[in-house]
Amino acid sequence: MNKRTFIKLSSVMLAAPVVSPLFAWMSGDKMSGDKLKNWAGNLEYSTESLYSANSLEQARDFVKKQSRLKVLGTRHCFNNIADSTQDFLSLKPMDKVVALNPEARTVTVEAGMSYGQLCPYLDSKGFALHNLASLPHISIAGACSTGTHGSGVKNGNLATAVSGLEMVTAAGDVVVLSREKDGGTFRGAVVGLGALGVITKITLNIQPTFMMRQYVYESLPLSQLKDHFEEIEASAYSVSLFTDWQKQRVNEVWIKSRVEAGKAFDATPEFFGAKLATRNLHPIADLSAENCTEQLGVPGAWYERLPHFRMGFTPSAGKELQSEYFVPRQHAMEAILAVEQLRDQVSPHLMISEIRAIAADDLWMSPCYKQPCVTIHFTWKQDWPAVSKLLPVIETELAPFKARPHWGKLFTTSPAQLKSIYEKLPEFIQLSKEYDPRGKFHNEFLNTNIFS
Ligand SMILES: Cc1cc2nc3c(=O)[nH]c(=O)nc-3n(C[C@H](O)[C@H](O)[C@H](O)COP(=O)(O)OP(=O)(O)OC[C@H]3O[C@@H](n4cnc5c(N)ncnc54)[C@H](O)[C@@H]3O)c2cc1C
């Protein structure tokens, strides 16, 4: 069945505290006096000119008229990948489910929709996504365009769920791409970095809904991680390790297990020397766990356990910076130990680090292209002068492993280095020329890192 359902999602959800101010300026074209900034507030965008499209036709008309523009998603990137000096296009009002196809196990949504909007709908229809990021607040199009990921040795990043795209090219033409029919073009377009066009619809693979339990263990000795890294990462459906790099230990191990006969995680009081927590925890120990998804093994829907943070609450710390590096999984422990050596330099500026595993994929600009990865993430205090001096130090340590930086977070990796670690970059540039010959969707980030 391929029924067009057009579901308008609950206004209650949109009125949640975190979402409403964002929605106010996104739909009402910004509150007066407010500078347009990214979510963390570390980046003031270079223009305040923001147009909201309500339909494919409005998006096409706008694209045709502009000489340069960028699509703005939910503004959760920490660098200037989304920035524009001329105009922004927001698809925030385009947030409906277009079609749920139970037979094909796909859902097609308008590109302004966030995971926080889609997931409860999918669950109510008996379906689930394979994975989610640490927060549900982000737009599906923005997340997939930047290779956003969750965790799990067998779980590809969020973009690997994409099986189809509808996109408006620089000329205002509508292109429809599918994994089945469009081979290389499709694999090049999914993690598109906002460089190819305006994604207006996305089709995602879905699966039957499932329940999960989340357990947290405290104080995993680094020696145990060294000896059992693979085992620990593979111990459940999704595993996250949080560390401040102090005291030769991982502060918290978050284990997200599917409630399935014969496969459930056995939550023994000790896990490789770490102790089972007896209260809900925030990854940053000083912050309230109220913002976090339920732990202590309480069963819950997949979308209320896979993210660390709850919809309607501020994820992470808020005033922060983030960086993250993808390292081929076979070098995981070497890379982790290389960063651990930098603990005295890193710690004064760090809120918390997170280590996760991601499966390999075949999407050209994905940091996991043809390599299973481990990611080493840093949530920094919001002190860019200090962080910008530290990043090259970390990047030098990780360079022997050909570490790839997260496209949506802060990095100082040189364009030359990026070229050497993205083998499909020439094809990606070629593809972008087909859809956008005059660089209508280019900005400083793309000109520096991709097209220089
Ligand atoms: C608190 C917090 C936690 C995070 N946790 C994770 C995590 O667990 N894992 C992870 O990998 N990342 C994480 N991130 C990073 C971030 O969520 C992603 O990189 C993602 O891009 C954010 O999506 P967005 O819509 O907010 O992007 P934006 O910053 O709005 O845009 C990102 C890019 O996507 C493009 N884009 C957006 N919509 C479209 C469209 N319709 N058509 C074409 N291009 C488009 C933009 O032009 C831009 O180039 C986190 C960020 C924050 C703030």
Coordinates of C-alpha atoms and ligand atoms in Angstrom, one line a residue:
M1 CA 0.0 0.0 0.0
N2 CA 1.3 3.4 -0.9
K3 CA -1.1 5.7 0.8
R4 CA -0.5 9.5 1.1
T5 CA -1.4 10.2 4.6
F6 CA -0.4 13.9 5.3
I7 CA -0.2 13.8 9.0
K8 CA -0.1 17.2 10.8
L9 CA 1.9 16.5 13.9
S10 CA 0.6 17.5 17.3
S11 CA 0.9 21.2 18.2
V12 CA 1.6 20.0 21.8
M13 CA 4.9 18.6 20.6
L14 CA 5.8 21.8 18.8
A15 CA 5.1 23.8 21.9
A16 CA 7.7 22.0 23.9
P17 CA 10.1 24.5 25.7
V18 CA 13.2 23.9 23.5
V19 CA 11.4 23.9 20.2
S20 CA 9.0 26.9 20.6
P21 CA 11.5 29.8 20.3
L22 CA 13.1 28.2 17.4
F23 CA 9.8 27.6 15.8
A24 CA 8.8 31.2 16.4
W25 CA 11.6 32.6 14.3
M26 CA 11.6 29.8 11.8
S27 CA 7.9 30.1 11.0
G28 CA 7.3 33.7 11.8
D29 CA 10.6 34.7 10.2
K30 CA 12.5 35.5 13.4
M31 CA 11.7 37.5 16.4
S32 CA 12.7 41.1 16.1
G33 CA 16.0 42.1 17.7
D34 CA 17.2 38.5 17.8
K35 CA 20.4 37.8 15.9
L36 CA 20.2 34.6 13.9
K37 CA 22.5 32.1 15.6
N38 CA 23.1 28.4 15.7
W39 CA 21.7 26.3 18.5
A40 CA 24.8 26.6 20.7
G41 CA 25.0 30.3 20.2
N42 CA 28.7 30.1 19.2
L43 CA 28.0 31.2 15.6
E44 CA 26.2 34.3 14.5
Y45 CA 25.1 33.6 10.9
S46 CA 26.2 36.1 8.2
T47 CA 22.7 37.1 7.2
E48 CA 19.4 37.4 8.9
S49 CA 17.4 37.1 5.7
L50 CA 15.3 33.9 6.1
Y51 CA 12.5 32.7 3.9
S52 CA 10.2 29.9 5.0
A53 CA 8.8 27.7 2.3
N54 CA 5.5 25.9 2.9
S55 CA 5.5 23.7 -0.3
L56 CA 7.7 22.3 -3.0
E57 CA 6.5 25.1 -5.3
Q58 CA 7.5 27.8 -2.9
A59 CA 10.9 26.2 -2.4
R60 CA 11.4 26.0 -6.2
D61 CA 10.3 29.6 -6.8
F62 CA 12.7 30.8 -4.1
V63 CA 15.6 28.8 -5.4
K64 CA 15.0 30.1 -9.0
K65 CA 15.0 33.7 -7.9
Q66 CA 18.2 33.6 -5.7
S67 CA 21.7 33.8 -6.9
R68 CA 23.0 32.2 -3.6
L69 CA 21.3 30.6 -0.7
K70 CA 21.6 27.9 2.0
V71 CA 19.0 25.7 3.6
L72 CA 18.9 26.1 7.3
G73 CA 17.8 23.0 9.3
T74 CA 17.5 23.0 13.0
R75 CA 20.8 24.9 13.4
H76 CA 22.5 22.3 15.5
C77 CA 25.9 22.3 13.7
F78 CA 28.7 24.0 15.5
N79 CA 30.7 25.3 12.5
N80 CA 29.6 27.4 9.5
I81 CA 28.5 24.5 7.2
A82 CA 25.0 26.0 7.1
D83 CA 26.0 29.7 7.0
S84 CA 24.9 32.0 4.2
T85 CA 25.9 35.6 3.4
Q86 CA 22.8 36.2 1.3
D87 CA 19.7 34.2 2.0
F88 CA 18.5 31.3 4.1
L89 CA 15.6 29.0 3.1
S90 CA 13.9 27.2 6.0
L91 CA 11.6 24.2 5.3
K92 CA 10.4 24.1 8.9
P93 CA 6.8 24.4 7.9
M94 CA 7.2 21.4 5.7
D95 CA 7.1 18.9 8.5
K96 CA 4.5 16.3 7.5
V97 CA 4.6 12.6 6.9
V98 CA 3.9 12.1 3.2
A99 CA 3.5 8.3 3.0
L100 CA 4.0 5.3 5.2
N101 CA 4.5 2.1 3.2
P102 CA 4.3 -0.9 5.5
E103 CA 5.0 -3.4 2.7
A104 CA 8.1 -1.7 1.4
R105 CA 9.0 -0.7 5.0
T106 CA 9.6 2.9 4.2
V107 CA 8.3 6.2 5.4
T108 CA 8.5 9.4 3.2
V109 CA 8.6 12.7 5.0
E110 CA 8.9 16.4 4.2
A111 CA 12.4 17.6 4.7
G112 CA 11.6 20.1 7.5
M113 CA 10.6 17.3 9.9
S114 CA 12.7 16.5 12.9
Y115 CA 13.3 13.0 14.4
G116 CA 11.4 14.2 17.5
Q117 CA 8.3 14.7 15.3
L118 CA 8.7 11.6 13.3
C119 CA 9.5 9.0 15.9
P120 CA 6.3 9.0 18.0
Y121 CA 4.3 8.8 14.8
L122 CA 6.2 5.9 13.5
D123 CA 6.0 4.1 16.8
S124 CA 2.2 4.6 16.9
K125 CA 2.0 2.9 13.5
G126 CA 4.2 -0.1 14.8
F127 CA 7.5 1.0 13.2
A128 CA 10.9 2.2 14.2
L129 CA 14.1 3.6 12.7
H130 CA 17.3 1.6 13.1
N131 CA 19.1 4.3 15.1
L132 CA 19.1 7.8 16.4
A133 CA 21.6 10.5 17.4
S134 CA 22.1 11.6 21.1
L135 CA 19.2 14.0 20.6
P136 CA 15.9 13.9 18.8
H137 CA 15.6 17.7 18.2
I138 CA 17.5 17.8 14.9
S139 CA 16.0 17.9 11.4
I140 CA 16.2 14.6 9.4
A141 CA 17.5 16.4 6.3
G142 CA 20.2 18.3 8.2
A143 CA 21.3 15.2 10.1
C144 CA 21.6 13.0 7.0
S145 CA 23.3 15.7 5.0
T146 CA 26.1 15.8 7.6
G147 CA 26.5 12.1 8.3
T148 CA 25.1 12.3 11.8
H149 CA 25.3 9.1 13.7
G150 CA 24.3 7.2 16.8
S151 CA 26.1 4.2 18.1
G152 CA 26.3 0.4 17.6
V153 CA 28.9 -1.8 15.9
K154 CA 26.3 -3.0 13.4
N155 CA 24.4 0.3 13.0
G156 CA 25.2 2.6 10.1
N157 CA 24.8 6.3 10.6
L158 CA 21.4 7.9 10.2
A159 CA 21.9 8.6 6.5
T160 CA 22.2 4.8 5.9
A161 CA 18.4 4.6 6.5
V162 CA 17.8 6.9 3.5
S163 CA 16.4 5.1 0.5
G164 CA 15.1 8.0 -1.5
L165 CA 15.4 11.8 -1.9
E166 CA 13.5 14.6 -3.6
M167 CA 15.7 17.6 -4.3
V168 CA 15.4 21.0 -5.9
T169 CA 18.5 21.8 -8.0
A170 CA 20.0 25.2 -8.5
A171 CA 17.9 25.7 -11.7
G172 CA 14.8 24.9 -9.7
D173 CA 14.3 21.5 -11.2
V174 CA 13.0 18.6 -9.1
V175 CA 15.2 15.5 -9.0
V176 CA 14.1 12.3 -7.5
L177 CA 16.8 9.8 -6.5
S178 CA 16.5 6.3 -5.1
R179 CA 19.0 3.8 -3.7
E180 CA 17.5 1.1 -6.1
K181 CA 17.7 3.1 -9.3
D182 CA 20.4 5.7 -9.0
G183 CA 23.5 3.9 -7.9
G184 CA 26.5 6.3 -7.5
T185 CA 24.4 9.5 -7.9
F186 CA 22.3 8.4 -4.9
R187 CA 25.3 7.4 -2.8
G188 CA 26.9 10.8 -3.6
A189 CA 23.8 12.8 -2.8
V190 CA 22.7 11.4 0.6
V191 CA 25.5 12.9 2.7
G192 CA 25.3 16.0 0.5
L193 CA 26.7 18.6 2.9
G194 CA 24.0 21.0 1.7
A195 CA 26.0 21.4 -1.6
L196 CA 23.8 19.7 -4.2
G197 CA 20.4 21.3 -3.7
V198 CA 17.4 21.7 -1.4
I199 CA 16.2 18.3 -0.2
T200 CA 12.4 18.6 0.0
K201 CA 11.4 14.9 0.8
I202 CA 13.3 12.0 2.3
T203 CA 12.3 8.3 2.3
L204 CA 13.7 6.3 5.2
N205 CA 13.8 2.5 5.7
I206 CA 11.9 1.5 8.8
Q207 CA 11.5 -1.8 10.7
P208 CA 8.9 -3.2 13.2
T209 CA 8.9 -1.2 16.5
F210 CA 10.9 -2.5 19.4
M211 CA 11.4 -1.8 23.0
M212 CA 14.7 -1.1 24.7
R213 CA 16.3 -1.0 28.1
Q214 CA 19.1 1.4 29.1
Y215 CA 21.7 0.7 31.7
V216 CA 24.6 2.8 32.9
Y217 CA 27.7 1.6 34.5
E218 CA 30.2 3.8 36.3
S219 CA 34.0 3.8 36.4
L220 CA 35.2 1.3 33.8
P221 CA 39.0 0.9 34.2
L222 CA 41.0 2.0 31.2
S223 CA 42.9 -1.3 31.5
Q224 CA 39.7 -3.2 30.9
L225 CA 38.8 -1.1 27.9
K226 CA 42.3 -1.8 26.4
D227 CA 41.9 -5.5 26.8
H228 CA 38.2 -5.8 25.9
F229 CA 37.3 -2.9 23.6
E230 CA 35.6 -4.9 20.9
E231 CA 33.7 -7.0 23.4
I232 CA 32.5 -3.9 25.3
E233 CA 31.4 -2.1 22.2
A234 CA 29.6 -5.2 20.9
S235 CA 27.9 -6.0 24.3
A236 CA 24.6 -4.4 23.2
Y237 CA 22.7 -2.8 20.3
S238 CA 24.2 0.6 21.1
V239 CA 27.0 1.4 23.5
S240 CA 28.4 4.8 24.5
L241 CA 31.5 5.5 26.6
F242 CA 31.7 8.8 28.4
T243 CA 35.1 9.9 29.8
D244 CA 36.8 13.0 31.1
W245 CA 40.1 11.2 30.4
Q246 CA 41.0 11.4 34.1
K247 CA 42.0 8.7 36.6
Q248 CA 42.6 6.0 33.9
R249 CA 38.9 5.2 33.7
V250 CA 35.8 5.7 31.6
N251 CA 33.3 7.6 33.8
E252 CA 30.1 6.1 32.4
V253 CA 29.2 3.3 30.0
W254 CA 25.7 3.7 28.5
I255 CA 24.3 0.4 27.3
K256 CA 21.2 0.4 25.2
S257 CA 19.8 -3.1 24.7
R258 CA 16.8 -4.3 22.6
V259 CA 14.2 -6.2 24.5
E260 CA 14.3 -9.4 22.5
A261 CA 14.2 -13.0 23.5
G262 CA 17.7 -14.5 23.7
K263 CA 19.4 -11.2 22.8
A264 CA 18.8 -8.9 25.8
F265 CA 21.8 -7.6 27.8
D266 CA 22.3 -9.3 31.1
A267 CA 22.7 -6.4 33.5
T268 CA 25.0 -7.9 36.1
P269 CA 26.1 -5.6 39.0
E270 CA 29.6 -5.5 37.5
F271 CA 30.6 -5.0 33.9
F272 CA 34.4 -5.3 33.1
G273 CA 35.1 -3.8 36.6
A274 CA 32.5 -1.0 36.2
K275 CA 29.6 -0.8 38.6
L276 CA 25.9 -0.7 37.7
A277 CA 24.5 2.8 38.5
T278 CA 21.6 2.9 40.9
R279 CA 20.2 6.3 39.8
N280 CA 19.7 8.0 36.4
L281 CA 22.8 9.9 35.3
H282 CA 23.7 12.7 32.9
P283 CA 26.8 12.2 30.8
I284 CA 28.2 15.4 32.4
A285 CA 28.1 14.2 36.0
D286 CA 27.2 17.7 37.4
L287 CA 24.1 18.1 35.3
S288 CA 20.6 16.9 36.2
A289 CA 19.6 13.6 34.7
E290 CA 16.1 15.1 34.2
N291 CA 17.0 16.0 30.6
C292 CA 18.1 12.4 29.9
T293 CA 16.2 9.4 28.7
E294 CA 15.2 6.8 31.3
Q295 CA 17.9 4.4 32.5
L296 CA 18.0 1.7 35.3
G297 CA 16.7 -1.0 32.8
V298 CA 13.2 0.5 32.6
P299 CA 11.8 -0.8 29.3
G300 CA 10.7 1.9 26.9
A301 CA 10.1 2.6 23.2
W302 CA 13.1 2.7 21.0
Y303 CA 12.9 6.4 20.4
E304 CA 12.9 7.1 24.2
R305 CA 16.0 5.1 24.8
L306 CA 18.3 5.4 21.7
P307 CA 18.9 9.2 22.2
H308 CA 20.6 10.2 25.4
F309 CA 18.4 13.3 25.7
R310 CA 14.7 13.8 25.9
M311 CA 12.6 15.8 23.5
G312 CA 11.3 19.0 25.2
F313 CA 14.4 19.3 27.3
T314 CA 17.8 21.0 26.5
P315 CA 20.1 18.3 25.2
S316 CA 23.7 18.1 26.4
A317 CA 24.8 21.3 28.2
G318 CA 23.6 24.1 25.9
K319 CA 26.4 26.6 26.1
E320 CA 29.1 24.4 24.6
L321 CA 31.2 23.6 21.6
Q322 CA 31.6 20.1 20.0
S323 CA 34.3 18.3 17.9
E324 CA 34.4 14.7 16.8
Y325 CA 36.7 12.4 14.9
F326 CA 36.0 9.2 13.1
V327 CA 38.8 6.6 13.3
P328 CA 38.9 3.3 11.5
R329 CA 37.7 0.7 14.1
Q330 CA 40.9 -1.3 13.8
H331 CA 42.8 1.6 15.3
A332 CA 40.3 2.4 18.0
M333 CA 42.4 1.7 21.1
E334 CA 45.6 3.2 19.7
A335 CA 43.6 6.4 18.9
I336 CA 41.9 6.4 22.3
L337 CA 45.2 6.1 24.1
A338 CA 46.8 8.8 21.9
V339 CA 44.0 11.2 23.1
E340 CA 44.4 10.0 26.7
Q341 CA 48.0 11.1 26.6
L342 CA 46.7 14.6 26.0
R343 CA 44.5 14.5 29.1
D344 CA 46.3 17.4 30.9
Q345 CA 45.9 19.7 27.9
V346 CA 42.3 18.5 27.1
S347 CA 40.7 18.4 30.6
P348 CA 40.7 22.1 31.5
H349 CA 38.5 22.9 28.4
L350 CA 36.4 19.7 28.4
M351 CA 32.9 19.0 29.6
I352 CA 32.9 15.4 28.5
S353 CA 34.1 13.0 25.8
E354 CA 32.1 10.3 24.2
I355 CA 33.3 7.2 22.3
R356 CA 30.9 5.3 20.0
A357 CA 31.1 2.7 17.2
I358 CA 29.5 3.0 13.8
A359 CA 29.2 0.5 11.0
A360 CA 30.7 1.1 7.6
D361 CA 28.6 2.4 4.7
D362 CA 28.8 3.3 1.0
L363 CA 27.8 6.9 1.0
W364 CA 30.6 9.0 -0.6
M365 CA 31.0 11.8 1.9
S366 CA 30.1 9.8 4.9
P367 CA 33.0 9.7 7.5
C368 CA 32.3 5.9 7.7
Y369 CA 32.6 5.4 3.9
K370 CA 33.9 1.8 3.5
Q371 CA 35.3 1.7 7.1
P372 CA 33.7 0.6 10.4
C373 CA 34.5 3.5 12.7
V374 CA 34.9 4.5 16.3
T375 CA 34.2 8.1 17.0
I376 CA 36.0 10.2 19.7
H377 CA 33.8 13.2 20.6
F378 CA 34.5 16.2 22.7
T379 CA 32.0 18.5 24.3
W380 CA 34.0 21.6 25.1
K381 CA 33.4 24.6 27.3
Q382 CA 32.5 27.5 25.0
D383 CA 36.0 29.0 24.7
W384 CA 36.9 28.9 21.0
P385 CA 40.3 30.6 21.4
A386 CA 41.4 27.8 23.7
V387 CA 39.6 25.0 21.8
S388 CA 41.0 26.2 18.4
K389 CA 44.5 25.8 19.8
L390 CA 43.8 22.3 21.1
L391 CA 42.2 20.9 18.0
P392 CA 45.3 20.8 15.8
V393 CA 47.1 19.0 18.7
I394 CA 44.4 16.3 18.8
E395 CA 44.3 16.2 15.0
T396 CA 48.0 15.6 14.8
E397 CA 47.7 12.7 17.2
L398 CA 44.9 11.2 15.2
A399 CA 46.3 11.9 11.7
P400 CA 48.2 8.6 11.5
F401 CA 44.8 6.8 11.6
K402 CA 43.4 9.0 8.8
A403 CA 40.8 10.4 11.2
R404 CA 37.9 12.1 9.5
P405 CA 36.2 15.1 11.4
H406 CA 32.5 15.3 11.8
W407 CA 31.1 17.6 9.1
G408 CA 28.8 19.5 11.5
K409 CA 31.3 20.0 14.4
L410 CA 34.4 22.2 14.9
F411 CA 37.6 21.0 13.3
T412 CA 40.9 22.5 11.9
T413 CA 41.8 19.6 9.6
S414 CA 43.2 21.2 6.4
P415 CA 41.4 21.0 3.1
A416 CA 44.4 19.1 1.7
Q417 CA 44.1 16.5 4.4
L418 CA 40.3 16.2 3.8
K419 CA 41.0 15.6 0.1
S420 CA 43.5 12.8 1.0
I421 CA 41.0 11.0 3.3
Y422 CA 37.9 11.3 1.1
E423 CA 38.6 9.2 -1.9
K424 CA 35.2 10.1 -3.5
L425 CA 35.7 13.8 -3.2
P426 CA 36.4 14.3 -6.9
E427 CA 33.2 12.5 -7.9
F428 CA 31.3 14.5 -5.3
I429 CA 32.6 17.7 -6.8
Q430 CA 31.6 16.5 -10.2
L431 CA 28.1 15.6 -9.0
S432 CA 27.7 19.0 -7.4
K433 CA 28.6 20.7 -10.8
E434 CA 25.7 18.7 -12.4
Y435 CA 23.1 20.0 -9.9
D436 CA 24.7 23.4 -9.1
P437 CA 27.0 24.5 -11.9
R438 CA 27.4 28.1 -10.7
G439 CA 27.8 27.4 -7.0
K440 CA 24.4 28.7 -5.8
F441 CA 24.6 26.5 -2.7
H442 CA 28.3 27.1 -2.0
N443 CA 29.3 29.0 1.1
E444 CA 32.6 29.7 2.9
F445 CA 32.7 26.3 4.5
L446 CA 32.2 24.4 1.2
N447 CA 34.5 26.7 -0.7
T448 CA 37.3 26.1 1.8
N449 CA 36.8 22.4 2.6
I450 CA 35.4 20.9 -0.6
F451 CA 35.8 23.2 -3.6
S452 CA 39.1 24.9 -2.8
Ligands
LIG1 C1 23.4 18.9 21.6 C2 23.9 18.3 20.3 C3 24.0 16.9 20.2 C4 24.5 16.3 19.0 N1 24.6 15.0 19.0 C5 25.0 14.4 17.8 C6 25.2 13.0 17.7 O1 24.8 12.2 18.7 N2 25.7 12.5 16.6 C7 26.1 13.2 15.6 O2 26.6 12.7 14.6 N3 25.9 14.6 15.6 C8 25.4 15.2 16.7 N4 25.2 16.5 16.7 C9 25.5 17.3 15.5 C10 24.3 17.7 14.6 O3 23.1 17.3 15.2 C11 24.3 17.3 13.2 O4 25.5 17.6 12.6 C12 23.1 17.8 12.3 O5 23.6 18.4 11.1 C13 22.2 18.8 12.8 O6 21.1 19.0 11.9 P1 20.5 20.4 11.6 O7 19.3 20.3 10.8 O8 20.4 21.1 13.0 O9 21.6 21.1 10.8 P2 21.9 22.6 10.3 O10 23.1 23.1 11.1 O11 20.7 23.4 10.3 O12 22.4 22.3 8.8 C14 23.4 21.4 8.5 C15 23.7 21.2 7.0 O13 22.6 20.5 6.4 C16 22.1 21.3 5.4 N5 20.7 21.1 5.2 C17 19.7 21.1 6.2 N6 18.5 20.9 5.7 C18 18.7 20.7 4.4 C19 17.8 20.4 3.3 N7 16.5 20.3 3.5 N8 18.3 20.3 2.0 C20 19.7 20.5 1.8 N9 20.5 20.7 2.8 C21 20.1 20.8 4.1 C22 22.4 22.8 5.7 O14 22.5 23.6 4.6 C23 23.8 22.6 6.3 O15 24.8 22.4 5.3 C24 24.8 17.1 17.9 C25 24.6 18.5 18.0 C26 24.1 19.1 19.2 C27 23.9 20.6 19.2

